[in-house]
Coordinates of C-alpha atoms and ligand atoms in Angstrom, one line a residue:
M17 CA -14.9 1.1 11.2
S18 CA -12.4 3.0 10.8
F19 CA -12.9 6.2 8.3
R20 CA -9.8 4.7 6.6
D21 CA -11.6 1.6 6.2
K22 CA -15.0 3.2 4.8
L23 CA -12.9 5.2 2.4
F24 CA -10.9 2.2 1.0
G25 CA -12.8 -1.3 2.7
N26 CA -10.6 -4.1 4.2
S27 CA -7.2 -2.7 4.9
G28 CA -6.0 -5.7 6.6
S29 CA -3.4 -6.5 3.8
D30 CA -2.3 -3.0 2.8
M31 CA 1.2 -2.9 2.3
A32 CA 3.9 -0.1 1.8
I33 CA 6.8 -1.5 0.1
D34 CA 10.6 0.5 -0.2
L35 CA 12.2 -1.3 -3.5
G36 CA 15.8 -0.4 -2.9
T37 CA 18.8 -0.5 -5.1
A38 CA 20.5 -2.6 -2.2
N39 CA 17.6 -3.9 0.1
T40 CA 13.8 -4.5 0.0
L41 CA 11.6 -4.0 2.9
V42 CA 8.3 -4.7 3.1
S43 CA 5.5 -3.3 5.9
V44 CA 2.0 -4.4 6.5
L45 CA -0.4 -2.0 8.0
G46 CA -1.0 -3.3 11.7
Q47 CA 2.1 -5.4 11.7
G48 CA 4.8 -3.3 10.7
I49 CA 7.8 -4.5 9.2
V50 CA 7.7 -8.0 7.9
I51 CA 10.3 -8.1 5.2
N52 CA 13.8 -7.1 5.1
E53 CA 16.2 -9.0 2.5
P54 CA 18.5 -7.9 -0.3
S55 CA 16.7 -7.0 -3.6
L56 CA 18.3 -9.6 -5.1
V57 CA 17.1 -12.6 -7.6
V58 CA 19.0 -15.5 -8.8
I59 CA 18.3 -17.2 -12.4
D60 CA 18.6 -20.1 -14.1
Q61 CA 19.3 -18.5 -17.8
N62 CA 19.1 -21.7 -19.3
E63 CA 15.2 -22.2 -18.6
S64 CA 14.6 -18.7 -17.7
R65 CA 13.3 -19.2 -14.0
V66 CA 13.9 -17.8 -11.0
L67 CA 15.6 -20.0 -8.6
A68 CA 15.4 -17.7 -5.4
V69 CA 14.9 -14.1 -4.4
G70 CA 15.9 -12.3 -1.3
A71 CA 17.9 -13.5 1.6
A72 CA 17.3 -17.1 -0.1
A73 CA 19.1 -15.6 -2.9
R74 CA 22.3 -14.4 -1.0
D75 CA 22.1 -17.9 0.4
M76 CA 23.1 -19.4 -2.8
L77 CA 26.0 -16.6 -4.1
G78 CA 29.3 -18.6 -4.3
S79 CA 27.4 -21.4 -5.7
T80 CA 26.3 -19.6 -9.1
S81 CA 27.8 -20.9 -11.8
E82 CA 27.7 -19.9 -15.9
H83 CA 24.0 -20.3 -16.3
V84 CA 23.1 -19.0 -12.8
V85 CA 23.4 -16.1 -12.1
A86 CA 22.9 -13.3 -9.4
V87 CA 21.1 -10.1 -10.6
R88 CA 20.0 -7.1 -8.3
P89 CA 17.1 -5.6 -10.6
L90 CA 16.9 -2.2 -9.7
K91 CA 21.3 -2.1 -8.9
D92 CA 21.6 1.5 -10.4
G93 CA 18.4 2.6 -9.6
V94 CA 16.6 1.9 -12.9
V95 CA 14.6 -0.7 -13.6
A96 CA 17.2 -3.0 -15.6
D97 CA 14.8 -6.2 -16.1
F98 CA 10.9 -5.7 -15.9
D99 CA 10.3 -9.7 -15.7
V100 CA 13.0 -9.7 -13.0
T101 CA 11.6 -7.1 -10.7
E102 CA 8.1 -8.2 -11.0
A103 CA 9.3 -11.5 -10.0
M104 CA 11.3 -10.2 -7.1
L105 CA 8.0 -8.0 -6.1
R106 CA 5.4 -10.6 -6.4
Y107 CA 7.6 -13.0 -4.0
F108 CA 7.7 -10.1 -1.5
M109 CA 4.3 -9.2 -1.1
E110 CA 3.2 -13.1 -1.4
R111 CA 5.8 -13.7 1.4
A112 CA 4.1 -10.5 3.4
Q113 CA 0.7 -11.4 2.8
P114 CA 0.7 -15.5 2.5
N115 CA -2.9 -15.6 2.9
H116 CA -4.4 -12.7 0.9
S117 CA -5.5 -15.0 -2.0
R118 CA -7.2 -17.3 0.6
L119 CA -8.9 -14.1 2.4
G120 CA -10.3 -12.6 -1.7
A121 CA -8.8 -9.3 -0.1
K122 CA -6.0 -7.9 -2.4
P123 CA -4.0 -5.2 -1.1
R124 CA -3.4 -1.7 -1.4
V125 CA 0.4 -1.0 -1.9
V126 CA 2.4 2.1 -1.8
V127 CA 5.9 1.4 -3.6
C128 CA 8.7 3.8 -3.3
V129 CA 11.2 3.8 -6.1
P130 CA 14.5 5.6 -6.2
S131 CA 13.4 9.3 -7.9
G132 CA 16.1 8.5 -10.8
V133 CA 13.9 6.3 -12.4
T134 CA 12.2 7.4 -15.4
S135 CA 8.5 7.6 -15.9
L136 CA 8.3 4.4 -18.2
E137 CA 10.2 2.7 -15.5
K138 CA 7.8 4.0 -12.8
R139 CA 4.9 2.7 -14.9
A140 CA 6.6 -0.7 -15.0
V141 CA 7.0 -0.9 -11.3
F142 CA 3.4 0.1 -11.3
E143 CA 2.2 -2.6 -13.4
A144 CA 4.2 -5.3 -11.7
A145 CA 2.7 -4.1 -8.5
I146 CA -0.5 -4.8 -9.9
T147 CA 0.1 -8.2 -12.1
A148 CA 1.9 -9.2 -8.4
G149 CA -1.7 -9.1 -7.0
A150 CA -2.6 -5.2 -5.5
R151 CA -6.0 -4.2 -5.9
Q152 CA -4.2 -0.5 -6.1
A153 CA -0.7 0.7 -6.3
F154 CA 0.7 4.2 -5.5
L155 CA 4.0 5.5 -6.1
I156 CA 5.7 7.5 -3.9
E157 CA 8.9 9.8 -4.4
E158 CA 11.8 8.4 -2.1
P159 CA 12.7 11.4 -0.7
M160 CA 9.8 12.2 0.3
A161 CA 9.2 8.9 2.0
A162 CA 12.8 9.1 3.2
A163 CA 11.6 12.5 4.9
I164 CA 8.4 11.3 6.5
G165 CA 10.3 8.5 7.9
A166 CA 13.0 10.4 9.3
G167 CA 10.3 12.4 11.2
L168 CA 11.0 15.5 9.2
P169 CA 8.3 18.5 9.5
V170 CA 7.4 17.8 5.3
D171 CA 4.2 19.9 5.8
N172 CA 5.8 23.0 7.4
P173 CA 7.2 25.8 5.2
M174 CA 10.3 25.6 6.4
G175 CA 12.9 24.0 4.3
T176 CA 14.4 20.8 5.1
M177 CA 17.1 18.6 3.6
I178 CA 17.0 15.0 3.1
V179 CA 20.2 12.9 1.7
D180 CA 19.2 9.3 1.1
I181 CA 22.2 7.3 0.5
G182 CA 21.5 4.2 -0.4
G183 CA 23.5 1.2 -2.1
G184 CA 23.2 2.4 -5.9
T185 CA 21.6 5.9 -5.7
T186 CA 22.0 8.8 -3.4
E187 CA 18.5 11.1 -3.4
I188 CA 19.1 14.5 -2.4
A189 CA 15.8 16.8 -1.5
V190 CA 14.9 19.9 -0.2
I191 CA 11.3 19.8 1.1
S192 CA 9.1 22.4 2.1
A193 CA 5.3 22.7 2.3
G194 CA 4.8 19.0 1.5
G195 CA 6.4 19.3 -1.7
I196 CA 10.0 18.6 -3.3
V197 CA 11.6 22.2 -3.8
S198 CA 14.7 20.9 -5.8
S199 CA 15.9 17.6 -5.8
T200 CA 19.4 15.5 -7.3
S201 CA 19.3 11.8 -7.6
V202 CA 23.0 10.5 -8.4
R203 CA 23.6 6.5 -9.6
F204 CA 26.2 6.7 -6.9
A205 CA 26.0 5.4 -3.3
G206 CA 27.2 2.7 -1.1
D207 CA 27.9 0.8 -3.9
A208 CA 30.4 3.2 -5.4
F209 CA 32.1 2.7 -1.6
D210 CA 32.7 -0.8 -2.3
A211 CA 34.3 -0.4 -5.7
A212 CA 36.4 2.5 -4.2
V213 CA 37.9 -0.2 -1.9
V214 CA 38.4 -3.1 -4.4
Q215 CA 40.3 -0.5 -6.2
Y216 CA 42.6 0.5 -3.5
V217 CA 43.2 -2.7 -2.1
K218 CA 44.1 -3.8 -5.9
R219 CA 46.7 -0.6 -6.4
H220 CA 48.2 -0.6 -3.2
F221 CA 48.4 -4.4 -1.9
G222 CA 48.2 -5.9 -5.4
V223 CA 45.7 -7.9 -4.0
A224 CA 42.0 -8.7 -5.8
I225 CA 38.9 -8.8 -3.1
D226 CA 35.5 -9.2 -4.0
E227 CA 32.8 -6.7 -3.2
R228 CA 31.1 -8.1 -0.4
T229 CA 34.8 -8.3 1.4
A230 CA 35.3 -4.9 0.3
E231 CA 31.4 -4.1 1.7
E232 CA 32.5 -5.8 5.1
I233 CA 35.7 -3.9 5.4
K234 CA 34.0 -0.7 4.8
I235 CA 31.5 -1.2 7.7
V236 CA 33.9 -2.5 10.0
I237 CA 36.8 0.0 9.4
G238 CA 35.2 2.4 6.9
S239 CA 35.1 6.2 7.7
A240 CA 35.0 9.8 6.2
A241 CA 36.6 11.5 9.2
P242 CA 39.5 10.4 11.7
L243 CA 38.8 8.1 14.2
V244 CA 39.3 8.5 17.9
E245 CA 40.9 5.6 17.5
E246 CA 42.1 4.1 14.2
V247 CA 41.8 0.2 13.8
D248 CA 43.1 -2.6 11.0
V249 CA 41.7 -5.8 9.9
E250 CA 43.1 -8.6 7.8
V251 CA 42.1 -9.5 4.6
R252 CA 42.1 -12.5 2.3
G253 CA 42.2 -11.9 -1.2
R254 CA 44.3 -13.4 -4.7
D255 CA 47.5 -12.1 -5.4
L256 CA 47.5 -10.5 -8.7
A257 CA 51.2 -11.3 -9.5
S258 CA 51.2 -15.0 -8.1
G259 CA 47.5 -15.8 -8.3
S260 CA 47.7 -17.4 -4.9
L261 CA 45.7 -16.3 -1.6
R262 CA 47.5 -14.0 0.1
T263 CA 46.3 -12.1 3.8
V264 CA 47.1 -8.2 3.9
R265 CA 46.7 -6.0 6.8
I266 CA 44.2 -2.9 6.2
E267 CA 44.2 0.3 8.4
S268 CA 41.0 2.3 8.7
E269 CA 43.1 5.4 7.0
D270 CA 43.6 3.2 4.1
V271 CA 39.6 2.5 3.9
R272 CA 39.2 6.3 4.5
D273 CA 41.8 7.4 1.8
A274 CA 39.8 5.0 -0.4
L275 CA 36.2 6.4 0.6
E276 CA 37.6 10.3 -0.2
E277 CA 36.8 10.7 -3.9
P278 CA 33.4 8.8 -3.5
V279 CA 32.5 10.9 -0.5
E280 CA 33.4 14.3 -2.2
R281 CA 31.6 13.3 -5.0
I282 CA 28.4 12.7 -2.8
F283 CA 29.4 15.9 -1.0
R284 CA 29.4 17.9 -4.6
A285 CA 25.7 16.6 -5.2
I286 CA 24.6 18.3 -2.0
K287 CA 26.3 21.6 -2.9
D288 CA 24.8 21.5 -6.3
T289 CA 21.1 21.0 -4.7
L290 CA 22.0 23.5 -2.0
V291 CA 23.0 26.0 -5.2
E292 CA 19.4 25.7 -6.7
T293 CA 17.3 26.2 -3.5
P294 CA 16.1 29.5 -3.1
S295 CA 18.0 31.7 0.0
D296 CA 15.7 31.4 2.9
L297 CA 14.8 27.4 2.7
V298 CA 19.1 27.6 2.5
N299 CA 18.5 29.7 5.8
D300 CA 16.2 27.0 7.2
I301 CA 18.5 24.4 6.4
V302 CA 21.3 26.0 7.9
E303 CA 19.6 26.4 11.1
Y304 CA 17.9 23.0 11.0
G305 CA 20.6 20.9 9.7
I306 CA 20.8 18.3 6.8
T307 CA 19.8 15.1 7.5
L308 CA 21.4 12.1 6.7
T309 CA 19.6 8.7 6.1
G310 CA 19.8 5.2 4.3
G311 CA 22.5 2.3 4.7
G312 CA 25.3 4.9 3.4
A313 CA 24.8 7.3 5.6
L314 CA 26.0 4.7 8.5
L315 CA 29.6 5.5 7.7
R316 CA 31.4 6.6 10.1
G317 CA 32.0 10.7 10.7
L318 CA 30.0 11.2 7.6
D319 CA 27.9 14.0 9.4
E320 CA 31.1 15.5 10.7
R321 CA 33.0 15.7 7.5
L322 CA 30.1 17.1 6.1
R323 CA 29.8 19.9 8.8
Q324 CA 33.5 20.7 8.5
E325 CA 33.0 20.7 4.7
I326 CA 29.9 22.4 3.9
G327 CA 29.4 24.3 7.2
V328 CA 25.9 23.4 7.6
P329 CA 25.0 20.8 10.9
A330 CA 24.2 17.2 9.3
H331 CA 23.0 14.7 11.5
V332 CA 22.5 11.1 11.0
S333 CA 19.1 9.5 11.4
E334 CA 18.5 6.7 14.4
T335 CA 16.3 4.7 11.9
A336 CA 18.8 5.1 8.7
L337 CA 17.8 2.0 7.2
I338 CA 13.9 1.8 7.7
N339 CA 12.8 5.6 7.0
V340 CA 11.8 4.7 3.5
V341 CA 9.3 2.0 4.3
E342 CA 7.8 3.7 7.6
G343 CA 7.3 6.8 5.3
C344 CA 5.5 4.6 2.9
A345 CA 3.6 3.1 5.4
R346 CA 2.7 6.8 7.0
V347 CA 1.4 8.1 3.8
L348 CA -0.6 4.5 3.5
E349 CA -2.6 5.2 6.7
S350 CA -3.2 8.6 6.3
P351 CA -5.8 9.2 3.9
D352 CA -4.6 13.1 3.8
F353 CA -1.7 11.9 2.3
L354 CA -3.4 10.7 -1.3
D355 CA -4.3 14.2 -2.0
Q356 CA -0.7 15.3 -2.1
S357 CA 1.3 16.0 -5.2
Y358 CA 3.7 13.9 -4.6
M359 CA 1.9 10.4 -4.7
Q360 CA 1.1 9.5 -8.0
Q361 CA -1.9 7.1 -9.3
K362 CA -1.3 5.8 -12.4
Ligands
ADP422 P1 18.8 0.7 -0.6 O1 17.7 1.7 -0.5 O2 19.3 1.6 -1.9 O3 18.4 -0.6 -1.2 P2 19.9 0.7 1.6 O4 19.4 2.1 2.4 O5 19.8 -0.5 2.3 O6 20.1 0.7 0.3 O7 21.9 0.9 2.0 C1 22.7 -0.2 1.6 C2 23.8 0.2 1.3 O8 24.5 0.7 2.7 C3 25.1 -0.5 1.4 O9 25.7 0.0 0.3 C4 25.9 -1.2 2.4 O10 26.9 -1.3 2.5 C5 25.6 0.2 3.5 N1 25.8 -0.2 4.5 C6 24.8 -0.6 5.4 N2 25.2 -0.4 6.5 C7 26.5 0.3 6.9 C8 27.2 0.8 7.5 N3 27.1 0.6 9.0 N4 28.0 1.4 7.3 C9 28.5 2.1 6.4 N5 27.8 1.6 4.9 C10 26.5 1.0 5.4
MG423 MG1 16.6 3.4 -0.1

């Protein structure tokens, strides 16, 4: 029996959960990531009933009606609806460990939430994990989980900076000696990029596209710095004047224009965080570079642009989409982490 098992009992069903604004990932100890699905719930409002969660909910998009609506419970980094958040958490926990009730072993769960959520909302997530079947729940601050997952030397006195650009929130933190020294959480990330593309296409082409189309455009040809080879895509949307469907050709330069403002806003938040950071740690960051993570960090050229604009090297983590859940799993695996201040058991 391992030291861990002695300390905590059977760990077979213990799990780490990244409750993201766009995507939820669950990693079961000893198995790795078993769930990676949208943080999405489809609800029948007439009967206050959950119809589908995660990937199944995404597949229902488009077939929603007046009373059947799709909800992203953490869209803006806040727990908008406790019941829906709990339903989603319960669904993912049961999916991750289908036999846990039969085996009688309730899991211990480490959940990571956006650091912008209030203590009341953290409490709500904690309660949700317990009512969803956790024996014990721990909440961990997202930037710390992201930094651990990205392999940053968090326990080292050296200062490092992690920037996690998700769907609804960007979390920026300077970490040194196992703690967060300064941090900023803004409700502004990948979704804002999509919204900017919607606005741009409306203004410059007179065509309305939905946010899913805008997200596709962003992922396929979006960038924050000039591309070696500029490209374009054809997009179908509704002509605002005639109301009929129209196809327009959008260039990667257009999309870069559209993304200029939201990219600048994120850079401003990074600069603000650096200003609040003690100068010896800033020197470390200049030396080591800024680590970019989260799905939003995958926007082409973001690292290059950041280097140009702030004069600090930046690199995108190769495991940007899974760092948070991996970081949570590392915390779960290591009893030492439990003593550390960034882990709260409430
Ligand atoms: P969260 O942690 O908030 O759930 P994620 O880290 O899963 O968010 O990131 C989701 C965001 O990443 C979405 O806005 C999505 O459009 C964006 N994204 C994913 N892949 C790419 C890509 N290749 N290029 C640009 N943006 C991307
Ligand atoms: Mg995230």
